[in-house]
mmCIF file of C-alpha atoms in Angstrom:
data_model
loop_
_atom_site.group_PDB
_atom_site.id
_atom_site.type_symbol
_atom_site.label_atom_id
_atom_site.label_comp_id
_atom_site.label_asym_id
_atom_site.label_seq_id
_atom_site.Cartn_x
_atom_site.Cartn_y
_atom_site.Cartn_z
ATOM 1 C CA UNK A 1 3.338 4.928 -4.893
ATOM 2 C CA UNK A 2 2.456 6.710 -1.571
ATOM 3 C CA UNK A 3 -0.076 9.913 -1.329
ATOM 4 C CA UNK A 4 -0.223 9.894 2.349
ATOM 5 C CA UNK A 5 2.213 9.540 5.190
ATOM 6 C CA UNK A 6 1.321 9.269 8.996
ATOM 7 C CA UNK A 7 4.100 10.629 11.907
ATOM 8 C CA UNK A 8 3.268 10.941 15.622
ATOM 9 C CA UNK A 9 4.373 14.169 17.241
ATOM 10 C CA UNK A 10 7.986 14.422 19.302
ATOM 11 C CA UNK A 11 7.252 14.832 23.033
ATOM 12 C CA UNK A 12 9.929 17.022 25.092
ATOM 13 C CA UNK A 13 11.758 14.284 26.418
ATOM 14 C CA UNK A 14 11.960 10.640 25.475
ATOM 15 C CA UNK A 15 13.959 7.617 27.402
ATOM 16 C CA UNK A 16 15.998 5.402 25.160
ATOM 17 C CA UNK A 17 16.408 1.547 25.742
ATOM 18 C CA UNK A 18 20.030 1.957 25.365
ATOM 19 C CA UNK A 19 20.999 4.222 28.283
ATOM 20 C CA UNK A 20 24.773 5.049 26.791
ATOM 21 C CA UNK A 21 22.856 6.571 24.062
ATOM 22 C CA UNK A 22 21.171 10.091 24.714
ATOM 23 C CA UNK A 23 18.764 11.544 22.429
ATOM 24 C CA UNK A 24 19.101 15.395 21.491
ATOM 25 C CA UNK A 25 15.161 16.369 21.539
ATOM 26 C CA UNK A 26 15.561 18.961 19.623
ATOM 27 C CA UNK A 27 17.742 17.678 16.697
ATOM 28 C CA UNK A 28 15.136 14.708 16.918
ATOM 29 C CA UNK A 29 12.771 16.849 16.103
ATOM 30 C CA UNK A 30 14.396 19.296 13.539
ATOM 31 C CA UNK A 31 15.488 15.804 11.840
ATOM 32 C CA UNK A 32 11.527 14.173 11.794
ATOM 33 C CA UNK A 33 10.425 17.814 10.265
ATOM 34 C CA UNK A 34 13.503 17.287 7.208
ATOM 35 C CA UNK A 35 11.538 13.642 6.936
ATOM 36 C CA UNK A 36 8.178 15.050 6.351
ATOM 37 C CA UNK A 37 9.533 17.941 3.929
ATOM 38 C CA UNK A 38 10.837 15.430 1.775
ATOM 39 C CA UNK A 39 8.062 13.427 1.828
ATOM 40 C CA UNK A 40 5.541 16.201 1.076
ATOM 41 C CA UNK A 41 7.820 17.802 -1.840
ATOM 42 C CA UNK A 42 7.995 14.294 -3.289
ATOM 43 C CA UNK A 43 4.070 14.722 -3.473
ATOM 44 C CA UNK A 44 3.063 12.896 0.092
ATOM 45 C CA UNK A 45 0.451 14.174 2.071
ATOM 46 C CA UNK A 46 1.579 14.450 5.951
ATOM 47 C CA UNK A 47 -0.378 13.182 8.665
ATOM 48 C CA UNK A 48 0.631 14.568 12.620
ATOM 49 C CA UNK A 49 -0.995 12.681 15.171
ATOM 50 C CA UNK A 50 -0.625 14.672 18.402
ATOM 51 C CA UNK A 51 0.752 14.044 21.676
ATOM 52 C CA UNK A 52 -0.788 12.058 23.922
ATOM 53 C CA UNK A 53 -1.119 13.130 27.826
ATOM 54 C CA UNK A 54 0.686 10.035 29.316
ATOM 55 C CA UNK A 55 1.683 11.576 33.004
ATOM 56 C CA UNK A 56 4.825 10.326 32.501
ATOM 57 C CA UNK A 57 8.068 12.728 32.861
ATOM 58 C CA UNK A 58 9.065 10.628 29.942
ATOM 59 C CA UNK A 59 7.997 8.520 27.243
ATOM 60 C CA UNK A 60 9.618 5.703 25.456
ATOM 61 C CA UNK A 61 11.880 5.982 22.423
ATOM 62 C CA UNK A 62 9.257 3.275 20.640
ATOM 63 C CA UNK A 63 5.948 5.589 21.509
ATOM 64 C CA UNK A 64 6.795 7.658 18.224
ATOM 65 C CA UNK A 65 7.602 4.959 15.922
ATOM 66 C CA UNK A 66 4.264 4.381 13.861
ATOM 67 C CA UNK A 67 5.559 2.250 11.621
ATOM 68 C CA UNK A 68 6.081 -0.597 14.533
ATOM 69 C CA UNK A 69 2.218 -0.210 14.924
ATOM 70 C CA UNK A 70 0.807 -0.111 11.648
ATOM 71 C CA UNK A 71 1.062 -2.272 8.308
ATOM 72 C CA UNK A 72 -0.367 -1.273 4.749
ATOM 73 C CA UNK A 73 -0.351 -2.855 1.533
ATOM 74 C CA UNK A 74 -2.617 -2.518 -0.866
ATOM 75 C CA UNK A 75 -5.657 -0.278 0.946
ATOM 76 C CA UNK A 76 -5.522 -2.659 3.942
ATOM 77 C CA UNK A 77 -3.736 -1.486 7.136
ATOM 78 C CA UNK A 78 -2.967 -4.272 9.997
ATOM 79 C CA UNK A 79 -2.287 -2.847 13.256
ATOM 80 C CA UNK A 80 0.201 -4.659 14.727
ATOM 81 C CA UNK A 81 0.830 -5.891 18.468
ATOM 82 C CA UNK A 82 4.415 -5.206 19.624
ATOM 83 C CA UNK A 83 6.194 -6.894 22.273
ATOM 84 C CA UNK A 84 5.618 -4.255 24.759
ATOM 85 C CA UNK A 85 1.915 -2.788 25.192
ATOM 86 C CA UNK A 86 1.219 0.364 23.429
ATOM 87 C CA UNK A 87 -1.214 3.304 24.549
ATOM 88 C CA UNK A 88 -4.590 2.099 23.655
ATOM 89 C CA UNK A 89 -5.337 5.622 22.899
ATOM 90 C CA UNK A 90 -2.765 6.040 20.348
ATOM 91 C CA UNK A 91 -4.267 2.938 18.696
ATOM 92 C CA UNK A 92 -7.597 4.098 18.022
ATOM 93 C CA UNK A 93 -6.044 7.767 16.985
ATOM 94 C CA UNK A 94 -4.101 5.577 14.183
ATOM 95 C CA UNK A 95 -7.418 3.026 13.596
ATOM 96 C CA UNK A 96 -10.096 5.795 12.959
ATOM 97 C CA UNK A 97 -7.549 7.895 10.800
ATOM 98 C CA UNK A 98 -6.513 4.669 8.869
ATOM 99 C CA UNK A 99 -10.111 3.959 8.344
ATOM 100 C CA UNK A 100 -10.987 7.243 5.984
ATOM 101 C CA UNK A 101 -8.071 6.351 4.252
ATOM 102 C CA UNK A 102 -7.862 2.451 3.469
ATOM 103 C CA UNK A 103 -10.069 -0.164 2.271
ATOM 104 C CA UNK A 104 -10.188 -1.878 4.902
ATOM 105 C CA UNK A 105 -8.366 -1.675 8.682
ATOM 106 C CA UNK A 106 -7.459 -4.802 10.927
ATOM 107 C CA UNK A 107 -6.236 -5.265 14.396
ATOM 108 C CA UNK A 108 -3.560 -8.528 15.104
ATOM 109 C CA UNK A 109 -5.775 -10.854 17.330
ATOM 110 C CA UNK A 110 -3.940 -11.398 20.977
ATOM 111 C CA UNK A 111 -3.678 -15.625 20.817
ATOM 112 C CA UNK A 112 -3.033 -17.374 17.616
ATOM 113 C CA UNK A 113 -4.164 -21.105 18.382
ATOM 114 C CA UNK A 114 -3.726 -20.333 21.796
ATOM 115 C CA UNK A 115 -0.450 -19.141 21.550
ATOM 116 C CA UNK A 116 0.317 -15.264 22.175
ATOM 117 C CA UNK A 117 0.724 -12.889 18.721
ATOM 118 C CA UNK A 118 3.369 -10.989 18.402
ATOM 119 C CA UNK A 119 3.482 -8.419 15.598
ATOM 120 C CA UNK A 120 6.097 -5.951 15.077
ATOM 121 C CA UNK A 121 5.717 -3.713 11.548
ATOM 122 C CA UNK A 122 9.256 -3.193 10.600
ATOM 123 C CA UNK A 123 9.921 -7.411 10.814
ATOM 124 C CA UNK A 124 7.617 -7.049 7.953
ATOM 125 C CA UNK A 125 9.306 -6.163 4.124
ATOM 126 C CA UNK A 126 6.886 -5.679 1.409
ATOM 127 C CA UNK A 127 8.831 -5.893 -1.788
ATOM 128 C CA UNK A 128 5.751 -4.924 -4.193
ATOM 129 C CA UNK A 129 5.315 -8.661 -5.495
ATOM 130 C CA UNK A 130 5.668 -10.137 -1.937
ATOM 131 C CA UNK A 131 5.783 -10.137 1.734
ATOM 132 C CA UNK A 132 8.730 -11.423 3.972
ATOM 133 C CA UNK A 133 8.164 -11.573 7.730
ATOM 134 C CA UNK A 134 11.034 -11.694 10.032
ATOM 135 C CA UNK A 135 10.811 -14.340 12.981
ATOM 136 C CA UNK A 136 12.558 -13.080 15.900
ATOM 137 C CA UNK A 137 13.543 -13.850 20.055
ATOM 138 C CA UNK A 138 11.610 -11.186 21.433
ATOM 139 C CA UNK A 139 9.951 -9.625 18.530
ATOM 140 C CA UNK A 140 7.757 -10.874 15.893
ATOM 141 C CA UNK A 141 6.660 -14.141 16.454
ATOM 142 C CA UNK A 142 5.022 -17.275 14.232
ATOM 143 C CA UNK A 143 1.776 -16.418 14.866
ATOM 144 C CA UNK A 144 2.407 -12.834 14.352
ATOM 145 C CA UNK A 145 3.186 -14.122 10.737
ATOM 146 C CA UNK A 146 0.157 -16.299 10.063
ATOM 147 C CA UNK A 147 -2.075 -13.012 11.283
ATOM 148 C CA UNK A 148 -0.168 -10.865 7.980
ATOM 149 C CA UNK A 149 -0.764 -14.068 6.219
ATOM 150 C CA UNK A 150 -4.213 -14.243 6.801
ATOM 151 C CA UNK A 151 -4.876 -10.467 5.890
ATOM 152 C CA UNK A 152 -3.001 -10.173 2.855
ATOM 153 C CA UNK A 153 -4.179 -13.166 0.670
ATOM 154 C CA UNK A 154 -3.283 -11.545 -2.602
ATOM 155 C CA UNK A 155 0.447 -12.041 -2.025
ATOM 156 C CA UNK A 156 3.141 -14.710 -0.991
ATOM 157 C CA UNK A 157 3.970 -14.830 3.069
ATOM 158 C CA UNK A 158 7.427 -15.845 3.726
ATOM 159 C CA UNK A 159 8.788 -16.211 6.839
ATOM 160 C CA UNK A 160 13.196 -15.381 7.175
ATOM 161 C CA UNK A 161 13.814 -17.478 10.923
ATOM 162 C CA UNK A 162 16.476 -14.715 12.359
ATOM 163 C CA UNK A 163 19.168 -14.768 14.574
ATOM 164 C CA UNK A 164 19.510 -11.381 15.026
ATOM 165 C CA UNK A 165 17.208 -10.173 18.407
ATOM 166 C CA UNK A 166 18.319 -6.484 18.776
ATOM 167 C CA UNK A 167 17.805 -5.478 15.327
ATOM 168 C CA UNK A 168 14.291 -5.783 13.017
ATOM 169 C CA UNK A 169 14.146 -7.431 9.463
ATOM 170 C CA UNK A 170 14.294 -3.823 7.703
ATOM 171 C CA UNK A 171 17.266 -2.912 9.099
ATOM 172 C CA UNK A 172 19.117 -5.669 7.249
ATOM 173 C CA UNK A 173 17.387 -5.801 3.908
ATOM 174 C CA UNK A 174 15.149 -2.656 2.422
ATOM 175 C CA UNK A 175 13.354 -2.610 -0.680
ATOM 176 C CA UNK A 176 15.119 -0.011 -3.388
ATOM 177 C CA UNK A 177 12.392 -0.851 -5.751
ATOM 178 C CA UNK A 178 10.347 -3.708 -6.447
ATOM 179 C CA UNK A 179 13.090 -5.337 -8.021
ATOM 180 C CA UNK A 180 16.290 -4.448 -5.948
ATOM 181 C CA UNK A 181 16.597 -5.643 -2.536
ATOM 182 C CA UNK A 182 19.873 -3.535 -0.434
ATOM 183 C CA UNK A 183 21.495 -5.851 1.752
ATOM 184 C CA UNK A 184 23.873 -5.488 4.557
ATOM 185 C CA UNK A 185 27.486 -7.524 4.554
ATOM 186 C CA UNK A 186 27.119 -9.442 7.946
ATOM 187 C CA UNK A 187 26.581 -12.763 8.402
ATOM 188 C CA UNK A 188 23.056 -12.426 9.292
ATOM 189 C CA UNK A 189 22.255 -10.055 6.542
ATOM 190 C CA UNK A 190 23.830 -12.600 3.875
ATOM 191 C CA UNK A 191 21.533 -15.155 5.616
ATOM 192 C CA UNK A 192 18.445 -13.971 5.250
ATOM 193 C CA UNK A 193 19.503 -12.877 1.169
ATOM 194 C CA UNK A 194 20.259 -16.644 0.686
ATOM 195 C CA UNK A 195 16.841 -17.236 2.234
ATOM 196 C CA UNK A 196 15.052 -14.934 0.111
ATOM 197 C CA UNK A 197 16.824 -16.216 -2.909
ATOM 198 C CA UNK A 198 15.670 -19.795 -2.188
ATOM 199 C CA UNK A 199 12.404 -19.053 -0.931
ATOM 200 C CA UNK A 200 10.988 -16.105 -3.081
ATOM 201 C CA UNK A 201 8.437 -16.355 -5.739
ATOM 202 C CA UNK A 202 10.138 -13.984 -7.574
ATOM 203 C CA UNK A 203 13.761 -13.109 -8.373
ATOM 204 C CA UNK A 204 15.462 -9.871 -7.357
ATOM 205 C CA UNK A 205 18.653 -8.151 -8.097
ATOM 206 C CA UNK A 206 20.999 -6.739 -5.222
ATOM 207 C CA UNK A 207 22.823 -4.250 -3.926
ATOM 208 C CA UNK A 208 25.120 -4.749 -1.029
ATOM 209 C CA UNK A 209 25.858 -1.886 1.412
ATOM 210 C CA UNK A 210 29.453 -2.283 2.876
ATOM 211 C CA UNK A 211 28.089 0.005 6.321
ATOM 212 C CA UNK A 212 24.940 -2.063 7.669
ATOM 213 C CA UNK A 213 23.707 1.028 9.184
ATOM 214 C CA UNK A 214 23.152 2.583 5.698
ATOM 215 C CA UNK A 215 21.381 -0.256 4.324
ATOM 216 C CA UNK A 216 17.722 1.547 5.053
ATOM 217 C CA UNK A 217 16.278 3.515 2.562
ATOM 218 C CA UNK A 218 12.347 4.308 1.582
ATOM 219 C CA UNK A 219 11.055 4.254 -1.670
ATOM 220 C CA UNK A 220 8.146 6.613 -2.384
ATOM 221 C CA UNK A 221 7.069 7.988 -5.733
ATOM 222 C CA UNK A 222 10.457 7.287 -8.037
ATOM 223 C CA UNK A 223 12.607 8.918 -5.013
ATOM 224 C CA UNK A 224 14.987 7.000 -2.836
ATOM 225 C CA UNK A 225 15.808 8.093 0.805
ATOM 226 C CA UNK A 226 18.990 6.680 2.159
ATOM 227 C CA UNK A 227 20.997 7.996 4.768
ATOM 228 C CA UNK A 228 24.029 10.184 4.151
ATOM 229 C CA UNK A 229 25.675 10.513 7.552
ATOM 230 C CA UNK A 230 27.258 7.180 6.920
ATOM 231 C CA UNK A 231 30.672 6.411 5.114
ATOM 232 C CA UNK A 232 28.736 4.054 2.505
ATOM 233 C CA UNK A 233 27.553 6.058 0.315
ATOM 234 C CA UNK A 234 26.656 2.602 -2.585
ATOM 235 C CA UNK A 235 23.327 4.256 -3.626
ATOM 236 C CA UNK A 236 24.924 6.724 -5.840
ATOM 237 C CA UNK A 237 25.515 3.656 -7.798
ATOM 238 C CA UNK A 238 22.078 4.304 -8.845
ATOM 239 C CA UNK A 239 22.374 7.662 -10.692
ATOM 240 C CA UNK A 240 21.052 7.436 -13.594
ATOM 241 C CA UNK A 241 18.112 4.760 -12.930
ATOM 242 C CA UNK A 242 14.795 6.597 -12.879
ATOM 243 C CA UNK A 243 15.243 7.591 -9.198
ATOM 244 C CA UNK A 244 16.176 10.889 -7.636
ATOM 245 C CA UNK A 245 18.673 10.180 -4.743
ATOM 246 C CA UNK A 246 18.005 12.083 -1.258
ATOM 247 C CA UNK A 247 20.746 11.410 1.040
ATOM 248 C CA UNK A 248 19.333 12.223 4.823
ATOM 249 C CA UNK A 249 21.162 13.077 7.854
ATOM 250 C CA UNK A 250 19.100 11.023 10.246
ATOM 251 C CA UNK A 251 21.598 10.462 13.179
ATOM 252 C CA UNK A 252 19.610 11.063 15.817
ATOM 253 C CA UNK A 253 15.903 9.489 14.127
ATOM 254 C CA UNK A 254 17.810 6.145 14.530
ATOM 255 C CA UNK A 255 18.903 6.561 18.127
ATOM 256 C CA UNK A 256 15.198 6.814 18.502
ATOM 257 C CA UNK A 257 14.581 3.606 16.611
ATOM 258 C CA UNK A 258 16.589 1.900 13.615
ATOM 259 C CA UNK A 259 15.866 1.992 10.551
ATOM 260 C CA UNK A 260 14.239 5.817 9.608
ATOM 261 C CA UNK A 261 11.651 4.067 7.792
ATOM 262 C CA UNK A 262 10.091 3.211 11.535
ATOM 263 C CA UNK A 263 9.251 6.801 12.326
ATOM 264 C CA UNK A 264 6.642 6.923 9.341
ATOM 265 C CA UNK A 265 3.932 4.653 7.799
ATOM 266 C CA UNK A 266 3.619 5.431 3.847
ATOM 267 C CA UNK A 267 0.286 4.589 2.432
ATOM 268 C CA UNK A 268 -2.021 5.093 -1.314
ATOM 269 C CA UNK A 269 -5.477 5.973 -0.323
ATOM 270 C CA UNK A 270 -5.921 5.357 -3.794
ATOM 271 C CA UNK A 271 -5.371 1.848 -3.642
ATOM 272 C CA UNK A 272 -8.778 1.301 -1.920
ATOM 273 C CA UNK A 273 -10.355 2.866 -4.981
ATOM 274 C CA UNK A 274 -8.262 0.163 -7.346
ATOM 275 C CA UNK A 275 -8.724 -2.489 -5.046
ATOM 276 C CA UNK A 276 -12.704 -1.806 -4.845
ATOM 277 C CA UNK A 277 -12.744 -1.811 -9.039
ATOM 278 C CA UNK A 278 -11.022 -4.409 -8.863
ATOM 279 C CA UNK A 279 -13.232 -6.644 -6.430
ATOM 280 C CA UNK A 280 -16.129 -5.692 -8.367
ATOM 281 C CA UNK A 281 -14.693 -6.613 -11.932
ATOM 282 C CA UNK A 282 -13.610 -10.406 -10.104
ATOM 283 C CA UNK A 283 -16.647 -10.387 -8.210
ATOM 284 C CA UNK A 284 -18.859 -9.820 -11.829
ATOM 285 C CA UNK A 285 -16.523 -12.546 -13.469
ATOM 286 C CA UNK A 286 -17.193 -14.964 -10.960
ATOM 287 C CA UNK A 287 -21.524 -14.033 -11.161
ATOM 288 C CA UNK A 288 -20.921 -14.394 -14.909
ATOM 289 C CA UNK A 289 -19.460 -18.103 -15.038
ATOM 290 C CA UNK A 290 -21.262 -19.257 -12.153
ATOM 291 C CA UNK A 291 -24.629 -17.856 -14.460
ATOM 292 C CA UNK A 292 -22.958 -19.751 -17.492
ATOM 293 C CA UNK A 293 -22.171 -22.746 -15.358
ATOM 294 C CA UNK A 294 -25.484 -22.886 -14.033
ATOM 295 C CA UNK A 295 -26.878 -22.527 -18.199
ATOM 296 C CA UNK A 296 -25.333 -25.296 -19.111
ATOM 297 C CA UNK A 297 -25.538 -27.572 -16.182
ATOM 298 C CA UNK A 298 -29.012 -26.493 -15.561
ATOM 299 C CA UNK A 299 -27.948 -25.230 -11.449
ATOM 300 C CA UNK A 300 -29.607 -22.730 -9.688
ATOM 301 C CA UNK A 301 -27.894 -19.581 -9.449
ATOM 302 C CA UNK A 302 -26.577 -17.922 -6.184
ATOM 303 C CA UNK A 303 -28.029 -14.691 -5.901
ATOM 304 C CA UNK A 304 -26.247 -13.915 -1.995
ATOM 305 C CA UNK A 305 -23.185 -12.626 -3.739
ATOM 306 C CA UNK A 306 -21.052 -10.095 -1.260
ATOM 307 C CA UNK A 307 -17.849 -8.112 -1.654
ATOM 308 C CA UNK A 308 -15.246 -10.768 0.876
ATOM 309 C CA UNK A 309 -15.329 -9.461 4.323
ATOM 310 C CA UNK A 310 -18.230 -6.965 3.854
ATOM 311 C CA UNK A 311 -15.501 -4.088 3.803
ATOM 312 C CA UNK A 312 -16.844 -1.145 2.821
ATOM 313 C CA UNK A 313 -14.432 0.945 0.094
ATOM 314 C CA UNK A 314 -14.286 4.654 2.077
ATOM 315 C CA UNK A 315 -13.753 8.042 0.286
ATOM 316 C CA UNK A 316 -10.694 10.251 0.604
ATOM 317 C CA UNK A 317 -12.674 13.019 0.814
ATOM 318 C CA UNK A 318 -15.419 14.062 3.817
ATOM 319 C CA UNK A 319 -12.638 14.462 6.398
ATOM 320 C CA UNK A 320 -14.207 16.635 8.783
ATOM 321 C CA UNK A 321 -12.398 20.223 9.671
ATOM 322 C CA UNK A 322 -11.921 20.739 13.462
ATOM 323 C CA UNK A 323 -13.570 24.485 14.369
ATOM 324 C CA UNK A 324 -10.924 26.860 15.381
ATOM 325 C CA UNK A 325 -8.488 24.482 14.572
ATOM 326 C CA UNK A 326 -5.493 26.368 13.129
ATOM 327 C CA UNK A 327 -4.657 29.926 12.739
ATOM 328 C CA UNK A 328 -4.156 31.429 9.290
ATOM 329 C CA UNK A 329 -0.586 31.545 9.542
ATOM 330 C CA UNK A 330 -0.884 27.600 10.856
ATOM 331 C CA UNK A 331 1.173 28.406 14.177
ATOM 332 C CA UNK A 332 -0.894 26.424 16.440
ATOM 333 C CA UNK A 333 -4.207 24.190 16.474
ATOM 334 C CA UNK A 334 -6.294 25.448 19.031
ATOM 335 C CA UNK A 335 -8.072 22.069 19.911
ATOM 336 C CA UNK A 336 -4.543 20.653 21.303
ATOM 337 C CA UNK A 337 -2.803 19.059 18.162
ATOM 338 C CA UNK A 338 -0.315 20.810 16.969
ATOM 339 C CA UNK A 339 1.843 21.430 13.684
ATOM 340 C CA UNK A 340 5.016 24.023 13.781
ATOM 341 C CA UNK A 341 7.887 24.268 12.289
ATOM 342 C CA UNK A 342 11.132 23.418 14.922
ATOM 343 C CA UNK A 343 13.838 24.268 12.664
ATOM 344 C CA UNK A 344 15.304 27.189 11.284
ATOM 345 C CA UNK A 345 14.952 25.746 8.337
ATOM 346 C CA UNK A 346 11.707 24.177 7.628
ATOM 347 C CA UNK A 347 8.384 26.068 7.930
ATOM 348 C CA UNK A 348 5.559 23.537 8.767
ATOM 349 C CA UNK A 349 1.953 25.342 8.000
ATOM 350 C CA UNK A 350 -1.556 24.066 8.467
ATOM 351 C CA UNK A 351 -4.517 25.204 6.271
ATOM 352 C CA UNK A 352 -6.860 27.016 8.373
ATOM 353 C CA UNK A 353 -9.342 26.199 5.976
ATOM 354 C CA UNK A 354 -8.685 23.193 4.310
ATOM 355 C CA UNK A 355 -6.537 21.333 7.318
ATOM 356 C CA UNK A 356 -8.718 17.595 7.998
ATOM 357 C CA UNK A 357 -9.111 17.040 11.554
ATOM 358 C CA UNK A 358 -9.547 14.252 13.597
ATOM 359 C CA UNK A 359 -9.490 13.649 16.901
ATOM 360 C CA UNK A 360 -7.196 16.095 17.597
ATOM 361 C CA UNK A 361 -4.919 14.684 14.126
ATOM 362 C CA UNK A 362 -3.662 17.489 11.746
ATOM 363 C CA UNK A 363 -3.142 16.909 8.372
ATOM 364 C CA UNK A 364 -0.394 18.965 6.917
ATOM 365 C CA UNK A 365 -0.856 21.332 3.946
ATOM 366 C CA UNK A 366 2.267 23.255 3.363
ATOM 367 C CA UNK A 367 5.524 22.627 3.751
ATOM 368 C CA UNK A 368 8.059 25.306 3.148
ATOM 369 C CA UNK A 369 12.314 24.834 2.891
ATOM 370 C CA UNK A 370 13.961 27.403 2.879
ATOM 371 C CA UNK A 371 17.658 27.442 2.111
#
């Protein structure tokens, strides 16, 4: 389940690592805006964060993929610590907006036992029951794993050892519910699926993609994203199921960064809410037998009691709205973030009354498709 979901803006120009491949800007950006529409009319809430001014003619491909930089389950975000240094700026944008939606926000430490962390978000699968890390030359390290470890306690860490360098853990298996894992047919994809199988606390079903490249898909709220601009087209398999099937021309997203799922972080600011409840009920259970211990044993009872961490469980609501931020028609944000449509297509609008802002963040409240 997923009621928000955080993008950061296209620039003009962006360099690619791969220098044979040359992104089209503006079908980069028509393509992210087909992303969020879907997202929004499957009942997501979209998050812009603005540009940043960098002074650079251009920025690279990885500055716009969010979900290398942050990782939520449950109500707890983890920003991660990529290979390469990331703004510092963009950081705290992502922190402080993570932090009036989650329970609770973290930042990877630098050293891990005196070794260097290395985090990267999509080496990191989250199959609903359990977390798989992806241990990689170059990428997401051992330490990087023992940091998710450490912050998500309430599920099983697994680590998948991979051979692969160039390519991230999502792009060869993605999650097509919490009980279906799509899997690619090389011999590293296979790999890692034997791993899983041996390793996993719990079993899952599969469904092999003959095209790796169409192996991503996202998951949010009963509807399944997969790309369409690929021969394989295995999901259709799936009619039927529960799930409506979105097939996504996303050509040039993954030029830009492979798999889609990169270029947006999906998150349940109710989950806080849950997970707050649900603290307090385990917290009251364990007052209540340490009180019935202490009855029969005749103990003294520990009255110092705390919710773990001293996190604090933040509202949803109380967003503050930038002055002047957006016209009525939601063409422009006056105080330098932006949200307009880039498409012929797709009409992008921001509440003028109703729009949270942030630090120059917009959060989007109409989105408009027109055939």
């Amino acid at each position: 389940r997923a009621t928000h979901a955080l993008f950061i803006r296209i620039p003009d120009a962006l360099k690619s690592e791969d220098k044979k491949r040359k992104i089209e800007i503006e079908v980069l950006k028509k393509q992210q805006d087909e992303l969020r529409a879907t997202l929004y009319e499957a009942g997501v809430q979209i998050i812009d964060l603005p540009l940043l001014e960098s002074g650079k003619d251009k920025e690279p491909a990885a500055s716009i993929l969010v979900g290398d930089l942050v990782i939520v389950i449950r109500g707890i975000a983890l920003l991660t610590r990529p290979k390469k240094d990331v703004n510092e700026e963009r950081i705290k944008q992502i922190e402080e907006t993570l932090k009036k939606l989650t329970w609770a926000v973290h930042r990877t430490p630098t050293h891990e036992n005196g070794n260097k962390v290395v985090l990267e978000g999509a080496d990191v699968l989250f199959t609903g029951r359990e977390v798989f890390v992806g241990i990689r030359k170059g990428a997401t390290n051992v330490e990087g794993a023992m940091t998710v470890a450490r912050m998500f306690k309430d599920f099983p860490v697994i680590t998948l050892f991979m051979n692969d360098k160039t390519h991230p853990l999502r792009h060869h298996l993605s999650m097509v519910n919490d009980r279906v894992i799509a899997v690619g047919t090389s011999k590293e994809a296979q790999s890692l699926l034997e791993r899983v199988e041996r390793e996993a606390s719990f079993r899952y079903k599969r469904l092999t993609i003959e095209d790796e490249a169409a192996v991503a898909c996202l998951n949010v709220n009963d509807r399944l994203l997969f790309r369409s601009d690929v021969k394989d087209a295995r999901y259709n398999v799936l009619q039927g199921s529960g799930m409506e099937l979105w097939g996504m021309d996303v050509t040039e997203l993954v030029k830009a960064g492979a798999p889609f799922s990169r270029h947006c972080v999906l998150l349940d600011a109710d989950a806080g809410t849950r997970r707050g409840s649900s603290a307090c009920n385990s917290l009251t259970r364990s007052i209540t037998k340490s009180m019935k211990s202490s009855a029969i044993h005749g103990a003294k009872n520990d009255t110092g009691s705390s919710v773990a961490n001293g996190s604090q469980i933040p509202g949803t609501s109380g967003t503050s709205t930038a002055n002047g931020g957006a016209q009525a028609n939601g063409s422009h944000v006056t105080n330098g973030s932006m949200v307009v449509g880039t498409s012929n297509s797709i009409e992008i609008h921001v509440d003028a009354n109703g729009a949270a802002v942030t630090n120059g963040t917009t959060i989007v409240t109409s989105v408009s498709v027109h055939q």
